[in-house]
CSV table of C-alpha atoms in Angstrom, one decimal:
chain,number,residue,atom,x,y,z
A,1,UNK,CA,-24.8,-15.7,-2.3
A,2,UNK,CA,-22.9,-18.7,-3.4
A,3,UNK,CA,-21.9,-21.6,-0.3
A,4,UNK,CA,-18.5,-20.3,-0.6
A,5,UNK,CA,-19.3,-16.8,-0.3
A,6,UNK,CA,-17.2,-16.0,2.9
A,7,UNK,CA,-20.6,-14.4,5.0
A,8,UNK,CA,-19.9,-11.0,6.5
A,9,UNK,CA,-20.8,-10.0,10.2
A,10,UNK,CA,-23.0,-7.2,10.5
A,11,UNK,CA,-22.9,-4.5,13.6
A,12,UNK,CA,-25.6,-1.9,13.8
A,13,UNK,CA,-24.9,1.1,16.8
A,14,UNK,CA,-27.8,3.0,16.0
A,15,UNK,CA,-29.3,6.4,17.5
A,16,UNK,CA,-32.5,4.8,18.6
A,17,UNK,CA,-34.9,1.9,19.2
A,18,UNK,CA,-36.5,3.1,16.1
A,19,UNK,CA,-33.7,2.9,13.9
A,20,UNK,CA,-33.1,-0.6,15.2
A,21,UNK,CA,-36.6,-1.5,14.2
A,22,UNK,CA,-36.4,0.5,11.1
A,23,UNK,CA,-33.1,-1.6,10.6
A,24,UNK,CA,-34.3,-4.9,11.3
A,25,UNK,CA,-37.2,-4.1,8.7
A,26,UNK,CA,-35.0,-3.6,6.1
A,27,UNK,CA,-32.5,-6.8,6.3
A,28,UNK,CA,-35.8,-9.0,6.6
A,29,UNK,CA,-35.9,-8.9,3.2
A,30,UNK,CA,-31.7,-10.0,3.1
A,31,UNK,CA,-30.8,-13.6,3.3
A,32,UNK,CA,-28.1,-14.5,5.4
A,33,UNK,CA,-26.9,-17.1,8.5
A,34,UNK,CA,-25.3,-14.7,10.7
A,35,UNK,CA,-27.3,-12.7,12.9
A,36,UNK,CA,-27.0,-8.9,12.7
A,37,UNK,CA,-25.5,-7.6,15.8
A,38,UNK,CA,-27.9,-4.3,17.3
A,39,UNK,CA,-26.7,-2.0,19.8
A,40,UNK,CA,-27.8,1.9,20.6
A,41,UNK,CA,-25.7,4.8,21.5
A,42,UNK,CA,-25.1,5.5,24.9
A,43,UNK,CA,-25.2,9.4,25.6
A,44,UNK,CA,-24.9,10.1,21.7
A,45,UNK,CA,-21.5,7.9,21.9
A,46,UNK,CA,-20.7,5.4,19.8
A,47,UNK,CA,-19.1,3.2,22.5
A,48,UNK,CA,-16.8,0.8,19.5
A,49,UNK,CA,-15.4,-0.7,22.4
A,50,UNK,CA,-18.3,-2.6,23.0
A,51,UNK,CA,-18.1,-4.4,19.6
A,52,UNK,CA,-15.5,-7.0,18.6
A,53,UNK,CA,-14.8,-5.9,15.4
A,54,UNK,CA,-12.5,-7.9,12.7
A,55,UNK,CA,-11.2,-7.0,9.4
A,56,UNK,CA,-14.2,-8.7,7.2
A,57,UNK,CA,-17.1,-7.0,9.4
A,58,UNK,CA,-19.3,-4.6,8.6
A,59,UNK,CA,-20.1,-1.7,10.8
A,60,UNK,CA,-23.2,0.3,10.6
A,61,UNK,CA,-23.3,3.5,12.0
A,62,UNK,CA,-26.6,6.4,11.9
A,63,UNK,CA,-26.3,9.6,12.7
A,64,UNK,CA,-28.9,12.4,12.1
A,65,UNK,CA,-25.7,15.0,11.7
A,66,UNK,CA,-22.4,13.9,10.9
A,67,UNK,CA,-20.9,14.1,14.3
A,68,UNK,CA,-17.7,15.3,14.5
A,69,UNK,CA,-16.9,12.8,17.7
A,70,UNK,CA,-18.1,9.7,15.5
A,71,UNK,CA,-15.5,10.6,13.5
A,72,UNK,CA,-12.9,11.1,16.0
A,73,UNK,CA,-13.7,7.4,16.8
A,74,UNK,CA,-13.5,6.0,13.8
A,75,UNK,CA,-10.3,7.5,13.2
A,76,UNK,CA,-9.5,5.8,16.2
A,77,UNK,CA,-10.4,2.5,14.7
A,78,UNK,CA,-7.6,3.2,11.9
A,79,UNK,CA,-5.0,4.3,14.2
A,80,UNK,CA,-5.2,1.0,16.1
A,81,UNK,CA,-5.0,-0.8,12.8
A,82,UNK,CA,-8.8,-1.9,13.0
A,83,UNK,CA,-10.4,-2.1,10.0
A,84,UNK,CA,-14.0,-2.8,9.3
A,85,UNK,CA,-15.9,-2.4,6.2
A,86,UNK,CA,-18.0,1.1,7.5
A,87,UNK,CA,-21.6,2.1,6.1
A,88,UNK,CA,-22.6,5.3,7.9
A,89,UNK,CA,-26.1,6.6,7.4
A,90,UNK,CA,-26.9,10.3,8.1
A,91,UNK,CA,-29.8,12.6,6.5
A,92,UNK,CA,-27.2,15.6,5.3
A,93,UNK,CA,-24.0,16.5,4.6
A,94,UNK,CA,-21.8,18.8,3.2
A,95,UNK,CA,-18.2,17.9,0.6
A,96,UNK,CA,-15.6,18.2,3.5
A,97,UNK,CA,-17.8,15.9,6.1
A,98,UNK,CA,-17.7,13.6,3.1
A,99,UNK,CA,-14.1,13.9,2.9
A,100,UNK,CA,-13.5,13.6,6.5
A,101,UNK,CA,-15.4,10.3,6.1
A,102,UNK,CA,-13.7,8.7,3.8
A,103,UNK,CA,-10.6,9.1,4.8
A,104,UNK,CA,-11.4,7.3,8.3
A,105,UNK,CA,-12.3,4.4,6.4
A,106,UNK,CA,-16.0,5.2,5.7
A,107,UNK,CA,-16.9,2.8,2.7
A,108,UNK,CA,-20.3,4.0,1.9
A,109,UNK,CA,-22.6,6.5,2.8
A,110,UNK,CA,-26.2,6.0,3.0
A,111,UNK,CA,-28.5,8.6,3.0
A,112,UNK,CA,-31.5,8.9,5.7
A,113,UNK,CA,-34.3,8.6,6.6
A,114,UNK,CA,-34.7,4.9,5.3
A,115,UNK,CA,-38.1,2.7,4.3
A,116,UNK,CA,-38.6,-0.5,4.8
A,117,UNK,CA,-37.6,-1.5,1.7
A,118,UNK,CA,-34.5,0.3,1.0
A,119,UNK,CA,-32.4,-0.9,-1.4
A,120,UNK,CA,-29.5,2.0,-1.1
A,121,UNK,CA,-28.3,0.1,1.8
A,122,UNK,CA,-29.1,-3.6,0.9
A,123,UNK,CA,-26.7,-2.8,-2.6
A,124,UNK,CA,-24.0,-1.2,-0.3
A,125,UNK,CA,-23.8,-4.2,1.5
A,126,UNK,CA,-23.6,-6.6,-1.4
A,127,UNK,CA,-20.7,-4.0,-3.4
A,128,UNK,CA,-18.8,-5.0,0.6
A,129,UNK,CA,-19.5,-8.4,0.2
A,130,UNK,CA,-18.3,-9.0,-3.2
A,131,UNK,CA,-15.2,-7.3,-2.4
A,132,UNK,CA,-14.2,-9.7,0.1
A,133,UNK,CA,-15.2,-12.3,-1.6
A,134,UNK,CA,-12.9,-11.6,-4.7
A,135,UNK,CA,-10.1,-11.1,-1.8
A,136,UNK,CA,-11.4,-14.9,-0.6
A,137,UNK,CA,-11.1,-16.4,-3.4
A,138,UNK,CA,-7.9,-15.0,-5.0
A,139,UNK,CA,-5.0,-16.6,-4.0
A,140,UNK,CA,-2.1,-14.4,-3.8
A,141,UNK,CA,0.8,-15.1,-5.7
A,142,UNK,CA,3.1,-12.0,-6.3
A,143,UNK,CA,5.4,-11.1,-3.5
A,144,UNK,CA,4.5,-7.2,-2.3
A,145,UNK,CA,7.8,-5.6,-1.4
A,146,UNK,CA,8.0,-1.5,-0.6
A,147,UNK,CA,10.8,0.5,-0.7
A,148,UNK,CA,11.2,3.9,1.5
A,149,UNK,CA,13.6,6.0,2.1
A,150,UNK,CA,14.3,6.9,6.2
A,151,UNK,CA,14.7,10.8,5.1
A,152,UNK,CA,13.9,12.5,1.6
A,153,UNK,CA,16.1,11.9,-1.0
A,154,UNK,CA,18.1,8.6,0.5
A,155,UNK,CA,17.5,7.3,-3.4
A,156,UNK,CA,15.0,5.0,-3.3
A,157,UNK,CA,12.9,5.4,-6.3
A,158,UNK,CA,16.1,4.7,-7.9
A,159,UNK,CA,17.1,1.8,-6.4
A,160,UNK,CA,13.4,0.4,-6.1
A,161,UNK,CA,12.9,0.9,-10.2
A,162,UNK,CA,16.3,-0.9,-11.4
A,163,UNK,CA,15.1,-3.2,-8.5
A,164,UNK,CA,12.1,-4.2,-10.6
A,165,UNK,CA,14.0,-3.9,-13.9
A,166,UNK,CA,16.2,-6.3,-12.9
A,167,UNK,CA,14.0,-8.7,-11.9
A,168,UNK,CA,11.6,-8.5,-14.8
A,169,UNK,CA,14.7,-8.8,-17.3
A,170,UNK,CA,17.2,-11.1,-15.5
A,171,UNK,CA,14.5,-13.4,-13.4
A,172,UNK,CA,11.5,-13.1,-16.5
A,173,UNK,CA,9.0,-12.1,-13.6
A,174,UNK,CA,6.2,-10.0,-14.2
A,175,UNK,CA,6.2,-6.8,-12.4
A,176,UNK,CA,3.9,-3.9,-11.3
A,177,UNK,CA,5.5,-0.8,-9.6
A,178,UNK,CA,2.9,1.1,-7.9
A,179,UNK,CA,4.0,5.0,-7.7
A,180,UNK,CA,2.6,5.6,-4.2
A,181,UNK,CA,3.6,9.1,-3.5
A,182,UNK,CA,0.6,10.5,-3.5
A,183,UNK,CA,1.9,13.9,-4.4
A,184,UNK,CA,4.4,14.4,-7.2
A,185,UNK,CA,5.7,11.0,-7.8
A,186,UNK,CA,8.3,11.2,-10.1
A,187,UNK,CA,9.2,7.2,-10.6
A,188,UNK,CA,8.2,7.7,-14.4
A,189,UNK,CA,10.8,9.8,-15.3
A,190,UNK,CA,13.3,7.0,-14.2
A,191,UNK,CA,11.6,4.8,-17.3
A,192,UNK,CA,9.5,6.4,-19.5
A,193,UNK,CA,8.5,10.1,-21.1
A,194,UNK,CA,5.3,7.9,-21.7
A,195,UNK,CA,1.9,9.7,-20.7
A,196,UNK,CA,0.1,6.9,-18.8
A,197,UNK,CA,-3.8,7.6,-19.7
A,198,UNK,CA,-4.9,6.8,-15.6
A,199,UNK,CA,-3.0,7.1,-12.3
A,200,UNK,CA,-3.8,5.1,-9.0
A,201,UNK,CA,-5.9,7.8,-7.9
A,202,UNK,CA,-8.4,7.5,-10.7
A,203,UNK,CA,-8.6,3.6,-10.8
A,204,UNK,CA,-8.9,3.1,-7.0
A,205,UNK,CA,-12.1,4.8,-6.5
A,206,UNK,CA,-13.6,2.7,-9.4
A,207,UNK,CA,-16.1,0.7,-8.0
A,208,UNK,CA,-14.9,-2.6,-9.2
A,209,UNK,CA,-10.9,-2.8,-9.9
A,210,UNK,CA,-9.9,-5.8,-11.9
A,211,UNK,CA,-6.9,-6.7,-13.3
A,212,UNK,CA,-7.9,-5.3,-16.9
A,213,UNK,CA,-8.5,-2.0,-15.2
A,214,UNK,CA,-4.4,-1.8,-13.5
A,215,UNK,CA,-3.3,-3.4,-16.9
A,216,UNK,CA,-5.5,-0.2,-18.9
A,217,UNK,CA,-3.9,2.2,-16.7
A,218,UNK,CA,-0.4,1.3,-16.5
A,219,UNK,CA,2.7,1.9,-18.7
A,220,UNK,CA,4.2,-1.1,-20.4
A,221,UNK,CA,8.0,0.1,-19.5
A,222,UNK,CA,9.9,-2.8,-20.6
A,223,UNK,CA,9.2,-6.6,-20.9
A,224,UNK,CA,7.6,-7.5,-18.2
A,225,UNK,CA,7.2,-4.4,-16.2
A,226,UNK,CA,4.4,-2.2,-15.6
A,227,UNK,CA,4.3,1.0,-13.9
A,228,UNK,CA,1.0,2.8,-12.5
A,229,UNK,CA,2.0,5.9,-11.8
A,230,UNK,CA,1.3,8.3,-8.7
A,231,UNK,CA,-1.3,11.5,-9.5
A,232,UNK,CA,-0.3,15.1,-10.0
A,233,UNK,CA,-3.5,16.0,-8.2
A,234,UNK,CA,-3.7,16.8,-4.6
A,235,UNK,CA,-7.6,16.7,-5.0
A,236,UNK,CA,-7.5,13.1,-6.5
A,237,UNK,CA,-5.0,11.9,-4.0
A,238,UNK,CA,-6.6,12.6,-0.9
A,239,UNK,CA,-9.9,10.7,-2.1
A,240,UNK,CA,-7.7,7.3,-1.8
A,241,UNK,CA,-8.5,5.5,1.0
A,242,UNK,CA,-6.4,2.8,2.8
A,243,UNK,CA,-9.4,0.5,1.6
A,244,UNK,CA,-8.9,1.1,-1.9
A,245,UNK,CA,-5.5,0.1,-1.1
A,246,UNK,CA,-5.8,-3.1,0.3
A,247,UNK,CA,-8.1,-3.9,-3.2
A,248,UNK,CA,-5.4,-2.6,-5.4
A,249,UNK,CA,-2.7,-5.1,-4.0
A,250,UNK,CA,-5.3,-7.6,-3.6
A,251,UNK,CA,-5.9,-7.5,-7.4
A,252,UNK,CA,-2.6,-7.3,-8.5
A,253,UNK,CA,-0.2,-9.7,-6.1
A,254,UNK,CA,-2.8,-12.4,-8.2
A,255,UNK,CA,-2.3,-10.9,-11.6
A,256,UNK,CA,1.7,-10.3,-10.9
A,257,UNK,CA,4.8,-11.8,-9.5
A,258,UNK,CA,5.9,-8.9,-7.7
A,259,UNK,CA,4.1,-5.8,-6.9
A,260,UNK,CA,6.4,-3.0,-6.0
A,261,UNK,CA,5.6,0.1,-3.8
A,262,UNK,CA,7.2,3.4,-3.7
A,263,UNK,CA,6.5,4.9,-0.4
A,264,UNK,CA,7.2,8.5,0.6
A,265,UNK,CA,8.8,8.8,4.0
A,266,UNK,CA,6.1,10.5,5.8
A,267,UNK,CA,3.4,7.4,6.5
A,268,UNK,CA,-0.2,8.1,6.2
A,269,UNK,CA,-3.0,5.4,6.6
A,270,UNK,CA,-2.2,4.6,3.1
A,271,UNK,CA,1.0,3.8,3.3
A,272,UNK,CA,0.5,2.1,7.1
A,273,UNK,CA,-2.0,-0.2,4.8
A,274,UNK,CA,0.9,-0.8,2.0
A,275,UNK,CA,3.2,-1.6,5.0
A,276,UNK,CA,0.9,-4.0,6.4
A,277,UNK,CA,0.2,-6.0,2.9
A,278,UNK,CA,4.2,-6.0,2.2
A,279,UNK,CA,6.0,-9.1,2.7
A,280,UNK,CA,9.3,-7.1,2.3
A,281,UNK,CA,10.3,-3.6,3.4
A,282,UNK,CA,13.6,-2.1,2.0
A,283,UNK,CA,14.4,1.1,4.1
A,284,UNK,CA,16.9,2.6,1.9
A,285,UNK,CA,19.3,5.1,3.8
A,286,UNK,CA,22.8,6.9,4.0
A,287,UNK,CA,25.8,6.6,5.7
A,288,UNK,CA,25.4,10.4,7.3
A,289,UNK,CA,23.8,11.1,10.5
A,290,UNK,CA,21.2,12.6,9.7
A,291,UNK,CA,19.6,10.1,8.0
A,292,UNK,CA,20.2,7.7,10.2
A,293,UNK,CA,18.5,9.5,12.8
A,294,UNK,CA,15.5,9.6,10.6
A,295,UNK,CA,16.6,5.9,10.3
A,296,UNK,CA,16.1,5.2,13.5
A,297,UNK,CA,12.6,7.0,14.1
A,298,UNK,CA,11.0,4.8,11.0
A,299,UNK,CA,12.5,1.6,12.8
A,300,UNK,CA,10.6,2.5,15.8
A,301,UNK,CA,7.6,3.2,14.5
A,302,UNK,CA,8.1,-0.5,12.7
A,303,UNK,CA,8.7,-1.9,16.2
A,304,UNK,CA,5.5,0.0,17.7
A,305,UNK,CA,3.6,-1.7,14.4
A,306,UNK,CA,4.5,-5.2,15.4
A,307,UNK,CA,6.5,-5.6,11.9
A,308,UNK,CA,9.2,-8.4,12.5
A,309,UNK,CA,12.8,-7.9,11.8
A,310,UNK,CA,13.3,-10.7,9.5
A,311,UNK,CA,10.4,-8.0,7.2
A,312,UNK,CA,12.2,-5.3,7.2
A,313,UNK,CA,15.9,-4.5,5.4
A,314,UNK,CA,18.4,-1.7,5.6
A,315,UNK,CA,20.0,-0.8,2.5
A,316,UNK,CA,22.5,1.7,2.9
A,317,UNK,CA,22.9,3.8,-0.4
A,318,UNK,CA,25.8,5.5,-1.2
A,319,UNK,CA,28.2,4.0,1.6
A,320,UNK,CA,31.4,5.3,0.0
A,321,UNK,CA,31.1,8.6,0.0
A,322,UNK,CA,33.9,10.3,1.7
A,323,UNK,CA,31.7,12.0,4.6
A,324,UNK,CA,30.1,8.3,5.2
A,325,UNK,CA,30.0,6.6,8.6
A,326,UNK,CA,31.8,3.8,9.0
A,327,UNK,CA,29.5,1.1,8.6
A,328,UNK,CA,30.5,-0.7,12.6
A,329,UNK,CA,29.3,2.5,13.4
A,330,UNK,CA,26.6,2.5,11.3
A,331,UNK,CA,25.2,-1.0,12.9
A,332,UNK,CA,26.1,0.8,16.4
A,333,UNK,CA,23.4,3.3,16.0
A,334,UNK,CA,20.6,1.7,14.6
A,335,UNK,CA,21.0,-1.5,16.6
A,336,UNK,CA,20.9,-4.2,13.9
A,337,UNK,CA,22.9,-4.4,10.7
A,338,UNK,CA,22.8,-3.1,7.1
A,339,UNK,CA,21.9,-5.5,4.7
A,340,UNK,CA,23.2,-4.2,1.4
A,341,UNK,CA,25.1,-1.4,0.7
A,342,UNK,CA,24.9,0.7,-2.7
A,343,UNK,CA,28.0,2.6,-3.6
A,344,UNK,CA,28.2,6.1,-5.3
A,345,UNK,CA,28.5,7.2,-8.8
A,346,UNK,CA,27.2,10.5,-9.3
A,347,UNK,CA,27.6,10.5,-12.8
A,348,UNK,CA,26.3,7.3,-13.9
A,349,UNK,CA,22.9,8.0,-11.9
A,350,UNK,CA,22.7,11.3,-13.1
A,351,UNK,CA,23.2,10.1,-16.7
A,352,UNK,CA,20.9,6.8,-16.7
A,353,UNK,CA,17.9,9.3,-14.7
A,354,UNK,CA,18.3,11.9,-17.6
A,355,UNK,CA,18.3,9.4,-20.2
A,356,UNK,CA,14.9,8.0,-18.7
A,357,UNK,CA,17.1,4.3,-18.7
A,358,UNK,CA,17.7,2.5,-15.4
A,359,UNK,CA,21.6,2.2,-14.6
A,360,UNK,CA,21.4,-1.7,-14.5
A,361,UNK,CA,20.8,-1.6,-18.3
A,362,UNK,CA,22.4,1.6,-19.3
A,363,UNK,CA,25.9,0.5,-17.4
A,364,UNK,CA,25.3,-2.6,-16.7
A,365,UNK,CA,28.7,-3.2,-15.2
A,366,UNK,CA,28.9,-0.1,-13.4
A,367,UNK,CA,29.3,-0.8,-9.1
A,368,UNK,CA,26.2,0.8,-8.5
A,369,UNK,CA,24.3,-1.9,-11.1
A,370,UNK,CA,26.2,-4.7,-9.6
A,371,UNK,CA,25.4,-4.1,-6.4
A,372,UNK,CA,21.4,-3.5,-6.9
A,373,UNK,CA,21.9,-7.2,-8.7
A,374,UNK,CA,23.1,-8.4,-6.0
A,375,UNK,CA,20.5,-7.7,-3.9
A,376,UNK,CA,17.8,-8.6,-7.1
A,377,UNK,CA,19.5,-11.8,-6.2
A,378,UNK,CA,18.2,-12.3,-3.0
A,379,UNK,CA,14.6,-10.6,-3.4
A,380,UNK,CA,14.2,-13.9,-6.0
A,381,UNK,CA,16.2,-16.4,-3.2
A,382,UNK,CA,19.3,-16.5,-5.1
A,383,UNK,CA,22.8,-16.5,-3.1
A,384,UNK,CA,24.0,-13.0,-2.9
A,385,UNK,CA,27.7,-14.2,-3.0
A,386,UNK,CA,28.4,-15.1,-6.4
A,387,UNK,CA,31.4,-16.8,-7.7
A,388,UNK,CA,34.3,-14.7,-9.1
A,389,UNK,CA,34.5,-14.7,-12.7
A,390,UNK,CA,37.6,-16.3,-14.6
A,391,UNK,CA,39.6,-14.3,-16.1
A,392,UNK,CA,37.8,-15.1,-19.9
A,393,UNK,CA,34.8,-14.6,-18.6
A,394,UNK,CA,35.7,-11.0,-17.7
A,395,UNK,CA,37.2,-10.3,-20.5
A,396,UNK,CA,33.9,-11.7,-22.2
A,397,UNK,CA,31.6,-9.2,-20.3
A,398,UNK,CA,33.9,-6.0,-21.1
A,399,UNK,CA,33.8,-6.9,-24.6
A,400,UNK,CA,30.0,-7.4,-25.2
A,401,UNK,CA,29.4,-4.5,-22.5
């Protein structure tokens, strides 16, 4: 371990006394500062609210069974946005306990009884540590912006992908757009007919993700933007863990200057993680009721996740269509107001999403791609007001459009 290594706290709630001893035999032979923190169960219960765990400890847990309570609690753990690096240690098992584990965070899994000089658990501990450490000493920085609708169909892939377009065409910024509907994402057919060789389910289980590894994987769509798309497997999918998350952005907000996230409505732990990591959340919505209803459940469930106001904005697509909400009435019922609005042009969408070409560059002029610039304006700190165009200048535009 180098001196800048950041140096990982180690809890131990084991079964025993044994186990502690059998434990404190096998990091004997680990260097390290810290102390390791032992506890035993009380009753068979884990008791978590005993330790003070942080985001860059390590909890070690033993079980002779996987018990179907330590799991419970772990869970817990998750749900209260606690998130420790977790080794659990257990002498069987069968593939949906291992499931079950992994997706309460379980990082590794350890298989009993130990020695004294078990290595399994000493080479878990180091793959942990030199995780965090590539998350030390990276320094973010791409911006991490999601973008999710507040009911299906709202039109957010859309509006998220000629998001990124713009910005890697107009702005020159490098862009990765991560598909994160874990079932049946459909962003590539916005950009490509491209087969991408990976998926984000097959390179976030890889052991060690780098940048070459999202750079392999994704689809070269246009200069400057990349897209990793979401996997067709349900199987794949529900292997990712909100862990593996956290390494994906880690890797790519260095490697990128933006790092987009299509979210499905319905949050998971995944996309609670994705949330978490984003500096900007775009809820896009409608003007019908509704949506906004759905609108206003999301925003509460922001509110119960501590996310500040000034992270999260409302665009309202397709406020002109005739059955629309006014938009005073709009701001009425959700509390707060819209921040961009997105007009309607069925035709146009239709036509750029069938040719496989975003609207902004297909009809560039159209009022749908002028209003997506606008706010591409503001995502890179640029006035959203911009000046009228002279006359000449118009004229200019409709004659090289």
């Amino acid at each position: 371990m180098s001196e800048n290594d950041k140096e990982l706290t180690i809890h131990v709630v084991a079964t025993n006394d044994a186990m502690v001893s059998n434990l404190q035999q096998v990091f004997s032979k680990r260097p390290g500062k810290k102390p390791i923190v032992y506890m035993t169960r009380v009753d068979h219960e884990l008791r978590l609210n005993r330790i003070n765990l942080e985001k860059d400890n390590i909890l070690i847990i033993d079980s002779e069974k996987i018990s179907q309570f330590d799991i419970e609690d772990m869970a817990l753990l998750h749900k209260e946005r606690i998130h420790p690096y977790i080794i659990y240690l257990a002498s069987s098992w069968t593939e949906n306990q291992l499931i079950d584990l992994m997706r309460v965070g379980v990082n590794e899994i350890i298989h009993l009884p130990l020695n004294g000089s078990s290595q399994d658990l000493l080479d878990a501990i180091e793959r942990i540590q030199k995780r965090v450490n590539i998350a030390v000493s990276s320094k973010p920085k791409g911006k991490i912006i999601s973008c999710i609708s507040s009911k299906g169909g709202a039109g957010a892939t859309m509006i998220a992908i000629n998001l990124a377009y713009l910005l890697s065409q107009k702005f020159q910024k490098k862009i990765l757009f991560i598909d994160l509907h874990l079932q049946y994402g459909d962003s590539s057919y916005y950009l490509s007919d491209t087969i991408a060789s990976s998926n984000v389910a097959e390179i976030v289980t890889q052991p060690y993700l780098n940048s070459v590894t999202i750079a392999a994987s994704a689809i070269q769509v246009a200069d400057n933007l990349y897209l990793l798309p979401s996997s067709n497997s349900i199987e794949k999918s529900s292997n990712i863990q909100a862990d593996h998350i956290d390494t994906l952005l880690t890797v790519a907000a260095y490697e990128y200057d933006y790092v987009f996230i299509d979210l499905n409505y319905v949050l998971t732990s995944n996309s609670i993680r994705a949330l978490d990591r984003s500096e900007l959340i775009y809820i896009i919505t409608q003007p019908t009721l509704a949506y906004l209803k759905s609108l206003v459940n999301l925003l509460g469930v922001f509110s119960e996740l501590s996310y500040p106001e000034k992270k999260i904005k409302i665009v309202m697509n397709k406020c002109d269509v005739d059955a629309a909400l006014p938009i005073e009435k709009v701001n009425e019922i959700i509390n707060r107001k819209v921040y961009a609005e997105i007009p309607f042009d069925l035709s146009a969408v239709d036509e750029s999403i069938n040719a496989g070409v975003p609207i902004v560059k297909m009809f560039h002029l159209n009022k749908v791609s002028k209003a997506i610039e606008a706010l591409a304006n503001f995502t890179e700190g640029k006035n959203l007001v911009e000046k009228p165009e002279s006359m000449l200048s118009q004229i200019f535009h409709l004659n090289k459009g």
